[in-house]
Short mmCIF file of C-alpha atoms and ligand atoms in Angstrom, two decimals:
data_model
loop_
_atom_site.label_atom_id
_atom_site.label_comp_id
_atom_site.label_asym_id
_atom_site.label_seq_id
_atom_site.Cartn_x
_atom_site.Cartn_y
_atom_site.Cartn_z
CA MET W 2 -14.20 67.63 -2.31
CA ARG W 3 -12.24 65.94 -5.10
CA GLY W 4 -8.87 64.59 -3.98
CA GLU W 5 -9.58 65.54 -0.38
CA THR W 6 -7.68 63.54 2.25
CA LYS W 7 -10.05 61.96 4.73
CA PRO W 8 -9.01 62.19 8.38
CA GLN W 9 -7.91 59.01 10.10
CA VAL W 10 -10.22 58.60 13.10
CA CYS W 11 -9.75 56.72 16.35
CA VAL W 12 -12.92 56.00 18.37
CA VAL W 13 -12.15 54.98 21.95
CA GLY W 14 -14.91 52.82 23.48
CA LEU W 15 -17.01 50.55 21.25
CA GLY W 16 -20.23 50.34 23.27
CA TYR W 17 -23.78 51.43 22.47
CA ILE W 18 -22.59 54.86 21.31
CA GLY W 19 -18.99 54.27 20.23
CA LEU W 20 -19.62 51.39 17.83
CA PRO W 21 -22.50 52.99 15.88
CA THR W 22 -20.55 56.26 15.80
CA ALA W 23 -17.43 54.50 14.49
CA ALA W 24 -19.50 52.74 11.83
CA ILE W 25 -21.19 55.92 10.66
CA ILE W 26 -17.88 57.79 10.43
CA ALA W 27 -16.47 54.86 8.42
CA ARG W 28 -19.51 54.96 6.14
CA ALA W 29 -18.50 58.57 5.36
CA ASP W 30 -15.26 57.05 3.96
CA CYS W 31 -13.03 58.06 6.87
CA PRO W 32 -10.79 55.17 7.97
CA VAL W 33 -11.64 54.36 11.58
CA MET W 34 -9.71 52.43 14.22
CA GLY W 35 -12.08 51.47 17.03
CA ILE W 36 -10.57 50.83 20.45
CA ASP W 37 -12.00 48.71 23.24
CA ILE W 38 -10.47 47.14 26.33
CA SER W 39 -12.34 43.89 25.62
CA GLN W 40 -10.51 41.49 23.31
CA HIS W 41 -13.85 39.75 22.71
CA VAL W 42 -15.41 42.99 21.43
CA VAL W 43 -12.39 43.69 19.23
CA ASP W 44 -12.38 40.17 17.74
CA THR W 45 -16.15 40.27 17.15
CA ILE W 46 -15.96 43.56 15.26
CA ASN W 47 -12.93 42.49 13.22
CA ARG W 48 -15.00 39.52 12.03
CA GLY W 49 -17.59 42.04 10.82
CA GLU W 50 -19.99 41.08 13.61
CA ILE W 51 -21.45 43.06 16.52
CA HIS W 52 -21.74 42.44 20.26
CA ILE W 53 -24.82 44.65 20.88
CA GLU W 54 -28.36 44.69 19.55
CA GLU W 55 -29.27 47.78 17.52
CA VAL W 56 -31.47 48.22 14.49
CA ASP W 57 -29.49 47.91 11.19
CA LEU W 58 -26.11 48.07 12.96
CA ASP W 59 -25.07 44.54 11.94
CA GLY W 60 -25.28 45.24 8.22
CA LEU W 61 -23.54 48.60 8.53
CA VAL W 62 -20.63 47.20 10.57
CA ARG W 63 -20.26 44.21 8.26
CA GLY W 64 -20.11 46.54 5.26
CA VAL W 65 -17.51 48.97 6.62
CA VAL W 66 -15.33 46.16 8.00
CA GLN W 67 -15.45 44.39 4.61
CA ARG W 68 -14.49 47.63 2.86
CA GLY W 69 -11.50 47.97 5.22
CA LEU W 70 -12.80 51.24 6.66
CA LEU W 71 -13.34 50.00 10.23
CA ARG W 72 -10.87 47.97 12.24
CA ALA W 73 -10.78 47.34 15.97
CA SER W 74 -7.89 47.03 18.41
CA THR W 75 -7.21 47.12 22.13
CA GLN W 76 -4.40 49.66 21.55
CA VAL W 77 -4.96 53.35 20.80
CA ALA W 78 -3.30 54.21 17.50
CA PRO W 79 -2.18 57.56 16.02
CA ALA W 80 -5.01 59.40 14.22
CA ASP W 81 -6.10 62.88 13.17
CA VAL W 82 -9.34 62.89 15.16
CA PHE W 83 -9.95 61.03 18.45
CA VAL W 84 -13.52 60.45 19.62
CA ILE W 85 -13.84 59.29 23.23
CA ALA W 86 -17.08 57.43 24.02
CA VAL W 87 -16.40 55.53 27.24
CA PRO W 88 -18.74 55.08 30.24
CA THR W 89 -19.06 57.63 33.05
CA PRO W 90 -20.67 55.61 35.87
CA PHE W 91 -20.96 56.51 39.56
CA GLU W 92 -18.19 56.03 42.07
CA LYS W 93 -18.90 53.14 44.41
CA ASP W 94 -19.31 55.56 47.34
CA GLY W 95 -23.12 55.34 47.41
CA HIS W 96 -23.43 59.11 46.90
CA HIS W 97 -23.97 59.17 43.13
CA THR W 98 -20.58 60.82 42.62
CA PRO W 99 -19.62 60.81 38.92
CA ASP W 100 -16.67 58.57 38.07
CA THR W 101 -14.69 60.11 35.20
CA SER W 102 -11.78 57.69 35.51
CA TYR W 103 -12.59 55.92 32.20
CA VAL W 104 -12.53 59.28 30.39
CA MET W 105 -9.22 60.17 31.99
CA ALA W 106 -7.77 56.73 31.23
CA ALA W 107 -8.80 57.13 27.57
CA ALA W 108 -7.33 60.64 27.46
CA THR W 109 -4.07 59.30 28.91
CA GLU W 110 -3.87 56.70 26.13
CA VAL W 111 -4.64 59.33 23.49
CA ALA W 112 -1.99 61.67 24.94
CA GLY W 113 0.62 59.02 24.23
CA VAL W 114 0.05 59.16 20.45
CA LEU W 115 -1.08 62.79 20.07
CA LYS W 116 0.60 64.99 17.47
CA LYS W 117 0.33 68.59 16.30
CA GLY W 118 -2.91 69.27 14.39
CA ASP W 119 -4.96 66.52 16.07
CA CYS W 120 -8.49 67.02 17.39
CA ILE W 121 -9.84 65.26 20.51
CA ILE W 122 -13.60 65.09 21.01
CA LEU W 123 -15.22 63.84 24.20
CA GLU W 124 -18.72 62.36 23.66
CA SER W 125 -19.23 60.62 27.03
CA THR W 126 -21.90 62.20 29.21
CA SER W 127 -19.79 64.08 31.72
CA PRO W 128 -20.02 66.48 34.67
CA VAL W 129 -19.45 70.13 33.82
CA GLY W 130 -15.71 70.84 33.67
CA THR W 131 -14.64 67.35 32.54
CA THR W 132 -13.40 68.46 29.11
CA GLU W 133 -11.19 71.12 30.70
CA ALA W 134 -9.95 68.58 33.25
CA MET W 135 -9.14 66.24 30.37
CA ARG W 136 -7.23 69.06 28.64
CA ASP W 137 -5.27 69.71 31.86
CA LEU W 138 -4.39 66.02 32.15
CA ILE W 139 -3.14 65.90 28.56
CA ALA W 140 -1.23 69.16 29.07
CA GLY W 141 0.61 67.55 32.00
CA LEU W 142 1.45 64.45 29.96
CA ARG W 143 2.46 66.33 26.80
CA PRO W 144 4.24 69.57 27.79
CA ASP W 145 5.67 69.63 24.23
CA LEU W 146 2.22 70.49 22.78
CA LYS W 147 0.49 73.89 23.16
CA MET W 148 -2.96 73.31 24.65
CA PRO W 149 -6.12 75.31 23.83
CA GLY W 150 -7.07 77.87 26.46
CA LYS W 151 -3.57 77.65 27.93
CA THR W 152 -1.65 79.68 25.37
CA GLU W 153 -1.88 83.04 23.64
CA GLU W 154 -0.50 81.42 20.50
CA THR W 155 -2.35 79.10 18.15
CA PRO W 156 -2.66 75.81 20.06
CA ASP W 157 -1.20 72.60 18.64
CA VAL W 158 -4.34 70.52 19.21
CA SER W 159 -8.10 71.07 19.41
CA ILE W 160 -10.29 69.73 22.22
CA ALA W 161 -14.11 69.76 22.22
CA TYR W 162 -17.11 68.23 23.90
CA CYS W 163 -19.93 66.92 21.71
CA PRO W 164 -22.58 64.82 23.45
CA GLU W 165 -24.65 62.22 21.65
CA ARG W 166 -28.45 62.40 21.91
CA VAL W 167 -29.49 59.13 20.34
CA LEU W 168 -32.33 56.90 21.43
CA PRO W 169 -31.56 53.18 21.71
CA GLY W 170 -33.46 51.39 18.95
CA LYS W 171 -33.06 54.42 16.63
CA ILE W 172 -29.36 55.07 17.08
CA LEU W 173 -28.23 55.06 13.44
CA GLU W 174 -31.06 57.29 12.30
CA GLU W 175 -30.64 59.73 15.19
CA LEU W 176 -26.82 59.82 14.92
CA THR W 177 -27.24 61.08 11.40
CA HIS W 178 -30.27 63.35 11.68
CA ASN W 179 -30.31 64.82 15.21
CA ASP W 180 -28.97 68.33 15.78
CA ARG W 181 -25.74 68.43 17.78
CA SER W 182 -24.15 70.82 20.28
CA ILE W 183 -20.43 71.16 19.76
CA GLY W 184 -18.60 72.80 22.65
CA GLY W 185 -15.01 73.83 22.09
CA ILE W 186 -12.49 74.62 24.80
CA THR W 187 -12.01 77.66 22.52
CA PRO W 188 -14.07 78.82 19.52
CA ARG W 189 -11.30 77.53 17.26
CA CYS W 190 -11.62 74.06 18.82
CA ALA W 191 -15.37 74.16 18.20
CA ARG W 192 -14.79 75.09 14.56
CA LYS W 193 -12.37 72.17 14.09
CA ALA W 194 -14.81 69.70 15.67
CA LEU W 195 -17.67 71.15 13.61
CA ALA W 196 -15.79 70.47 10.37
CA PHE W 197 -15.44 66.85 11.47
CA TYR W 198 -19.12 66.30 12.40
CA LYS W 199 -20.26 67.91 9.16
CA ARG W 200 -18.84 64.84 7.39
CA PHE W 201 -21.54 62.55 8.74
CA VAL W 202 -24.24 64.56 10.57
CA ARG W 203 -27.21 65.81 8.56
CA GLY W 204 -28.81 67.65 11.49
CA THR W 205 -27.79 71.20 12.43
CA CYS W 206 -24.52 71.43 14.36
CA VAL W 207 -24.47 74.35 16.80
CA THR W 208 -21.19 75.50 18.30
CA THR W 209 -20.75 76.67 21.89
CA ASP W 210 -18.23 76.38 24.71
CA ALA W 211 -17.36 73.03 26.30
CA ARG W 212 -18.99 73.70 29.69
CA SER W 213 -22.30 74.76 28.11
CA ALA W 214 -22.30 71.65 25.93
CA GLU W 215 -21.61 69.43 28.96
CA MET W 216 -24.47 71.01 30.88
CA THR W 217 -26.82 70.86 27.89
CA LYS W 218 -26.52 67.09 27.75
CA LEU W 219 -27.25 66.73 31.46
CA VAL W 220 -30.15 69.16 31.27
CA GLU W 221 -31.82 67.26 28.41
CA ASN W 222 -31.93 64.04 30.40
CA ALA W 223 -32.86 65.74 33.68
CA TYR W 224 -35.73 67.48 31.89
CA ARG W 225 -37.07 64.12 30.71
CA ASP W 226 -36.56 62.54 34.14
CA VAL W 227 -38.49 65.29 35.90
CA ASN W 228 -41.31 65.00 33.37
CA ILE W 229 -41.53 61.22 33.75
CA ALA W 230 -41.49 61.73 37.53
CA PHE W 231 -44.61 63.90 37.17
CA ALA W 232 -46.37 61.06 35.33
CA ASN W 233 -45.18 58.49 37.88
CA GLU W 234 -46.31 60.66 40.77
CA LEU W 235 -49.71 61.01 39.11
CA SER W 236 -49.92 57.22 38.82
CA MET W 237 -49.32 56.77 42.53
CA ILE W 238 -51.88 59.47 43.34
CA ALA W 239 -54.33 57.69 41.01
CA ASP W 240 -53.72 54.35 42.76
CA HIS W 241 -54.47 56.05 46.07
CA MET W 242 -57.65 57.65 44.75
CA GLY W 243 -58.82 54.67 42.70
CA LEU W 244 -58.53 56.53 39.40
CA ASP W 245 -57.35 55.28 36.01
CA VAL W 246 -54.19 57.33 35.44
CA TRP W 247 -54.11 56.52 31.71
CA GLU W 248 -57.58 57.96 31.26
CA VAL W 249 -56.68 61.11 33.23
CA ILE W 250 -53.47 61.68 31.24
CA LYS W 251 -55.21 61.04 27.93
CA LEU W 252 -57.85 63.64 28.75
CA ALA W 253 -55.40 66.20 30.16
CA ASN W 254 -53.22 65.88 27.05
CA ARG W 255 -56.11 67.14 24.95
CA HIS W 256 -55.27 70.58 26.38
CA PRO W 257 -53.16 72.34 23.73
CA ARG W 258 -50.34 73.17 26.15
CA VAL W 259 -50.29 69.97 28.23
CA ASN W 260 -48.18 66.96 27.22
CA ILE W 261 -47.80 64.54 30.14
CA LEU W 262 -45.49 61.58 29.59
CA GLN W 263 -46.33 57.96 30.40
CA PRO W 264 -46.04 56.36 33.84
CA GLY W 265 -44.14 53.08 34.09
CA PRO W 266 -42.50 50.88 36.71
CA GLY W 267 -39.76 53.50 37.19
CA VAL W 268 -37.04 55.03 35.05
CA GLY W 269 -34.20 52.86 33.80
CA GLY W 270 -31.28 52.85 31.43
CA HIS W 271 -27.83 54.23 31.90
CA CYS W 272 -28.69 57.85 31.03
CA ILE W 273 -31.92 59.27 32.40
CA ALA W 274 -31.59 57.48 35.73
CA VAL W 275 -27.96 58.57 36.04
CA ASP W 276 -27.28 61.94 34.44
CA PRO W 277 -29.50 64.12 36.69
CA TRP W 278 -27.22 63.13 39.59
CA PHE W 279 -24.30 64.78 37.76
CA ILE W 280 -26.16 68.09 38.02
CA ILE W 281 -27.21 67.46 41.64
CA ASN W 282 -23.62 66.55 42.51
CA GLY W 283 -22.36 69.82 40.99
CA ALA W 284 -24.98 72.06 42.62
CA PRO W 285 -26.66 70.16 45.50
CA GLU W 286 -28.28 73.19 47.13
CA GLN W 287 -29.69 74.53 43.86
CA SER W 288 -31.29 71.35 42.52
CA PRO W 289 -34.17 70.25 44.80
CA LEU W 290 -36.60 69.68 41.91
CA ILE W 291 -34.18 67.50 39.93
CA ARG W 292 -33.32 65.51 43.08
CA THR W 293 -36.99 65.01 43.91
CA GLY W 294 -37.70 63.82 40.37
CA ARG W 295 -35.04 61.14 40.79
CA GLN W 296 -36.47 60.12 44.15
CA VAL W 297 -40.05 59.93 42.78
CA ASN W 298 -38.95 57.72 39.88
CA ASP W 299 -37.02 55.42 42.20
CA ALA W 300 -39.98 55.33 44.62
CA LYS W 301 -42.21 54.18 41.76
CA MET W 302 -40.22 50.93 41.49
CA HIS W 303 -40.85 50.20 45.16
CA HIS W 304 -44.52 51.12 44.77
CA VAL W 305 -44.84 48.59 41.93
CA VAL W 306 -43.11 45.88 44.00
CA ALA W 307 -45.50 46.52 46.91
CA GLN W 308 -48.59 46.50 44.68
CA ALA W 309 -47.47 43.31 42.91
CA GLU W 310 -46.66 41.57 46.19
CA ALA W 311 -50.10 42.40 47.58
CA LEU W 312 -51.76 41.12 44.41
CA ILE W 313 -49.81 37.85 44.44
CA GLU W 314 -50.48 37.28 48.14
CA ALA W 315 -54.19 37.88 47.61
CA HIS W 316 -54.24 34.93 45.16
CA PRO W 317 -52.35 32.08 46.85
CA GLY W 318 -50.94 29.45 44.54
CA VAL W 319 -51.77 31.27 41.30
CA PRO W 320 -48.74 31.21 38.94
CA VAL W 321 -47.40 34.66 38.03
CA ALA W 322 -45.76 35.89 34.83
CA CYS W 323 -43.64 39.04 34.78
CA LEU W 324 -43.63 40.40 31.25
CA GLY W 325 -40.30 42.04 30.41
CA LEU W 326 -36.88 42.72 31.93
CA ALA W 327 -35.53 45.39 29.55
CA PHE W 328 -35.34 49.00 30.67
CA LYS W 329 -37.68 49.99 27.86
CA ALA W 330 -39.57 48.60 24.89
CA ASN W 331 -38.05 46.50 22.10
CA ILE W 332 -34.42 46.54 23.20
CA ASP W 333 -32.10 43.95 24.78
CA ASP W 334 -30.60 46.33 27.34
CA PHE W 335 -31.27 45.29 30.94
CA ARG W 336 -29.00 47.81 32.64
CA GLU W 337 -30.56 49.91 35.42
CA SER W 338 -33.90 48.37 34.50
CA PRO W 339 -36.86 48.90 36.83
CA ALA W 340 -38.57 45.85 35.27
CA ARG W 341 -35.58 43.72 36.20
CA PHE W 342 -35.58 45.16 39.71
CA VAL W 343 -39.28 44.42 40.24
CA ALA W 344 -39.11 40.92 38.71
CA SER W 345 -36.10 39.94 40.79
CA ARG W 346 -37.70 41.17 44.01
CA LEU W 347 -40.79 39.07 43.21
CA ALA W 348 -38.62 36.07 42.28
CA HIS W 349 -36.79 36.26 45.60
CA ARG W 350 -40.05 36.51 47.50
CA PHE W 351 -42.26 34.05 45.59
CA GLY W 352 -39.70 31.69 44.00
CA GLU W 353 -41.03 29.16 41.53
CA ARG W 354 -44.42 30.82 41.32
CA ILE W 355 -42.71 33.47 39.17
CA ALA W 356 -42.18 33.00 35.43
CA ILE W 357 -40.35 35.65 33.43
CA VAL W 358 -41.05 36.43 29.77
CA GLU W 359 -38.32 38.37 28.01
CA PRO W 360 -37.95 37.74 24.29
CA PHE W 361 -34.62 39.62 24.28
CA ALA W 362 -33.02 37.38 26.96
CA GLY W 363 -31.36 34.01 26.33
CA GLN W 364 -31.21 33.34 30.06
CA LEU W 365 -32.19 35.04 33.30
CA PRO W 366 -29.72 37.55 34.81
CA VAL W 367 -27.52 36.28 37.60
CA GLU W 368 -29.62 37.65 40.49
CA PHE W 369 -32.39 35.20 39.56
CA SER W 370 -30.13 32.18 40.25
CA ASP W 371 -31.43 29.99 43.04
CA THR W 372 -34.77 31.81 43.23
CA GLY W 373 -36.73 29.07 41.43
CA ALA W 374 -38.04 31.62 38.89
CA THR W 375 -37.92 30.46 35.26
CA LEU W 376 -37.59 32.09 31.85
CA VAL W 377 -40.57 31.06 29.71
CA ASP W 378 -42.00 32.10 26.37
CA LEU W 379 -45.07 34.26 26.01
CA ASP W 380 -47.37 31.41 24.96
CA HIS W 381 -46.39 29.40 28.01
CA ALA W 382 -47.12 32.38 30.29
CA LEU W 383 -50.49 33.10 28.69
CA GLU W 384 -51.54 29.46 28.96
CA ASN W 385 -50.29 28.79 32.48
CA CYS W 386 -50.17 31.99 34.52
CA GLY W 387 -53.27 33.42 36.19
CA ILE W 388 -51.52 36.68 37.11
CA LEU W 389 -49.76 38.78 34.46
CA ILE W 390 -47.57 41.70 35.54
CA VAL W 391 -46.68 43.90 32.57
CA LEU W 392 -43.32 45.59 33.19
CA VAL W 393 -42.14 46.43 29.65
CA ASP W 394 -44.17 47.63 26.68
CA HIS W 395 -42.50 45.36 24.09
CA ASP W 396 -44.52 45.23 20.84
CA ILE W 397 -44.91 41.46 21.22
CA PHE W 398 -46.75 42.02 24.53
CA LYS W 399 -48.90 44.84 23.15
CA ALA W 400 -50.07 42.51 20.39
CA VAL W 401 -51.62 39.95 22.77
CA PRO W 402 -55.35 40.03 21.98
CA ILE W 403 -57.93 40.39 24.73
CA GLU W 404 -59.15 36.76 24.26
CA GLU W 405 -55.77 35.45 25.37
CA ARG W 406 -55.69 37.45 28.61
CA SER W 407 -59.28 38.18 29.59
CA GLY W 408 -59.24 35.32 32.13
CA ALA W 409 -56.06 36.58 33.80
CA ILE W 410 -55.59 39.05 36.62
CA VAL W 411 -53.45 41.78 35.07
CA TYR W 412 -51.28 44.43 36.70
CA ASP W 413 -50.30 46.59 33.71
CA THR W 414 -47.63 49.09 34.82
CA ARG W 415 -47.23 50.40 31.25
CA GLY W 416 -50.86 50.84 30.24
CA ILE W 417 -50.48 48.63 27.15
CA TRP W 418 -53.85 46.86 27.44
CA PRO W 419 -56.51 49.56 27.93
CA ASP W 420 -59.24 47.01 27.09
CA GLN W 421 -58.26 44.70 29.98
CA PRO W 422 -61.07 44.19 32.53
CA ALA W 423 -60.36 45.85 35.90
CA ILE W 424 -58.98 43.71 38.72
CA PRO W 425 -61.87 42.44 40.89
CA GLN W 426 -62.30 44.69 43.92
CA THR W 427 -62.19 41.59 46.16
CA SER W 428 -58.41 41.75 45.94
CA GLY W 429 -58.63 44.98 47.91
CA LEU W 430 -56.21 46.58 45.47
CA ARG W 431 -56.61 49.58 43.28
CA LEU W 432 -54.18 49.15 40.42
CA ALA W 433 -54.56 52.10 38.15
CA SER W 434 -50.92 52.25 37.14
N1 SAJ D 515 -40.01 56.21 30.30
C1 SAJ D 515 -41.21 56.25 30.97
N2 SAJ D 515 -42.21 57.05 30.48
C2 SAJ D 515 -42.05 57.80 29.37
C3 SAJ D 515 -40.83 57.76 28.69
C4 SAJ D 515 -39.81 56.96 29.17
O1 SAJ D 515 -41.40 55.59 31.99
O2 SAJ D 515 -43.01 58.48 28.97
C5 SAJ D 515 -38.91 55.37 30.82
C6 SAJ D 515 -38.49 54.27 29.87
O3 SAJ D 515 -39.31 53.14 29.98
C7 SAJ D 515 -37.07 54.00 30.35
C8 SAJ D 515 -36.59 55.39 30.76
O4 SAJ D 515 -37.75 56.16 30.96
O5 SAJ D 515 -37.06 53.14 31.48
C9 SAJ D 515 -35.69 56.08 29.79
O6 SAJ D 515 -36.16 55.86 28.45
P1 SAJ D 515 -36.16 56.99 27.34
O7 SAJ D 515 -36.72 56.41 26.10
O8 SAJ D 515 -36.81 58.21 27.85
O9 SAJ D 515 -34.64 57.39 27.19
P2 SAJ D 515 -33.25 56.61 26.93
O10 SAJ D 515 -32.58 56.39 28.23
O11 SAJ D 515 -33.42 55.43 26.04
O12 SAJ D 515 -32.48 57.72 26.09
C10 SAJ D 515 -32.33 59.02 26.63
C11 SAJ D 515 -32.75 60.05 25.58
N3 SAJ D 515 -32.82 61.38 26.18
C12 SAJ D 515 -33.92 62.16 26.03
O13 SAJ D 515 -34.91 61.80 25.44
C13 SAJ D 515 -33.84 63.52 26.64
C14 SAJ D 515 -31.76 60.02 24.42
O14 SAJ D 515 -32.05 61.04 23.48
C15 SAJ D 515 -30.33 60.21 24.96
O15 SAJ D 515 -29.37 60.16 23.90
C16 SAJ D 515 -30.03 59.08 25.91
O16 SAJ D 515 -30.96 59.18 27.01
C17 SAJ D 515 -28.61 59.21 26.39
O17 SAJ D 515 -27.74 58.49 25.86
O18 SAJ D 515 -28.32 60.09 27.20
#
C-alpha cells in the first residue's frame, strides 16, 4: 500500500527460529529490533554476522542489518508487534515437565513497554494454555490495559499464538512458504496477527483459537515421532529376525497407502524428542501411544549402543570411526542428538579406539574430554578405521564410494550404503538397522 506505515517489530529470542524470523520480517521492510539475553549474539548480529548455521541466513542478515532494518539489543524496546520465540525446555525435575519460565520472562519484559494497539504473538512451542497464562501475567502487570478475553469492551492489545513449522536446513524457504495456524485469544486477536503474518508469509494463514493452535503444533511433532517410532521398532524387530529393514520398508512403501519413515539411531533435536511430552504431561492417562512412541525412539539409541559395543568387542584392536554427531543430516546442531549419545557412550567405553568424523564440528563436545576419542576427517577414518559406524546421513558420508569402504566392517544405522557387503556372520551379530 502506498504511503503505508510499516509496524515496528520486536522479536524476543534470536535463536534458530527467532533470528530467521526477524530477518524475514525485516526483508518485508518492517524495522525490527531483535532481543537476546546474550551480548555475544547481539554484537554478532549488529556486525551483520550470524551465530548459527542455516542455509542463506548469513546473506539475508547481512543485507537487512546493512539496510538498517534489523538491529539487536539485550533490552526489549517499544514496538507495535512483539514476537516471542524463546526456548521452552523441560524443568529439571526428571519428569519431562514443560518449563515456560523463558516465555513468562519475555512476556514480563514486553509488559513493561506495552502500549494500546500493540499485538503480542507467541511462537515458542508451548503447552496448551500458555498463551492465556501469558495474557494473565501481562494483565496483572498492566492493569491499565484492557486484555483480550477479559473485557466486554474492545481490548487495548491483541495476543495470539502462532507456531513455526520450519525444518532446520530449509528454514528461510519454509518460513515464507509453509501454511501457518494463527490462534487468537479472541477472533479479533487472530485477525490482527493474521494481518501481520500476511506481510511476509506466502503460504495460507488459517485462523483459530490460541489453545487449538498450541495443540496443533504439539500434535504435528507427536505425529512424526510416533511414525518414526514405528520405523525404529521395525528395525529392532528386523535385527532380531535377521531381516534387512530397509528392504522391507522399501517394499512395503510400494503399497499405495503405506508410507513408512526411515529408522535411525533414535530421534533427536529440540522439537520431536521434546514436544510429545508436552501432550503427555497435559493428559497422561489419555496418551499411551504417544508415550510409547517416545519410549521406543529412546530405546533405539540404547539398542544401537549395545549393537555397536558387541561389534567392537568382537573385533579387538580394530580402530572404530563414528560417522556424525549432528541430530540429523547436513546441519551443525548437536542438541538432543542420538548420534552424539551413541558416540559418547562408545568413547567412554573404548577410549582411543574411537575416532569421530563430524564435518560440522570444530572440536568434540565436552563429554568427550578425557575419553581418548579424537575428531578426525573423513579421509583419515576411511584410511585407518576397520569399523565404520554410520550415525548421521550427511551428504558427505553418502557420497563415499563402495571402493573406499568395501574392506571395512560397517554398522549403518541410517541405511545410507545399501551396496555395502553384509557383516560377516562370524561376528554373531545381525545388523539390519
Ligand atoms: N528422523 C528419523 N527418521 C525419519 C525422519 C526423521 O530417524 O524418517 C529423525 C532425524 O534424524 C532427527 C529427528 O528424527 O533425529 C527429527 O528430525 P526431523 O527432520 O523429523 O524434524 P526436526 O526436528 O528437524 O523438525 C521438526 C519438523 N516437524 C515435523 O516434520 C512434523 C519441523 O517442521 C518443525 O518445525 C520442527 O520439528 C520444530 O521446530 O518443531
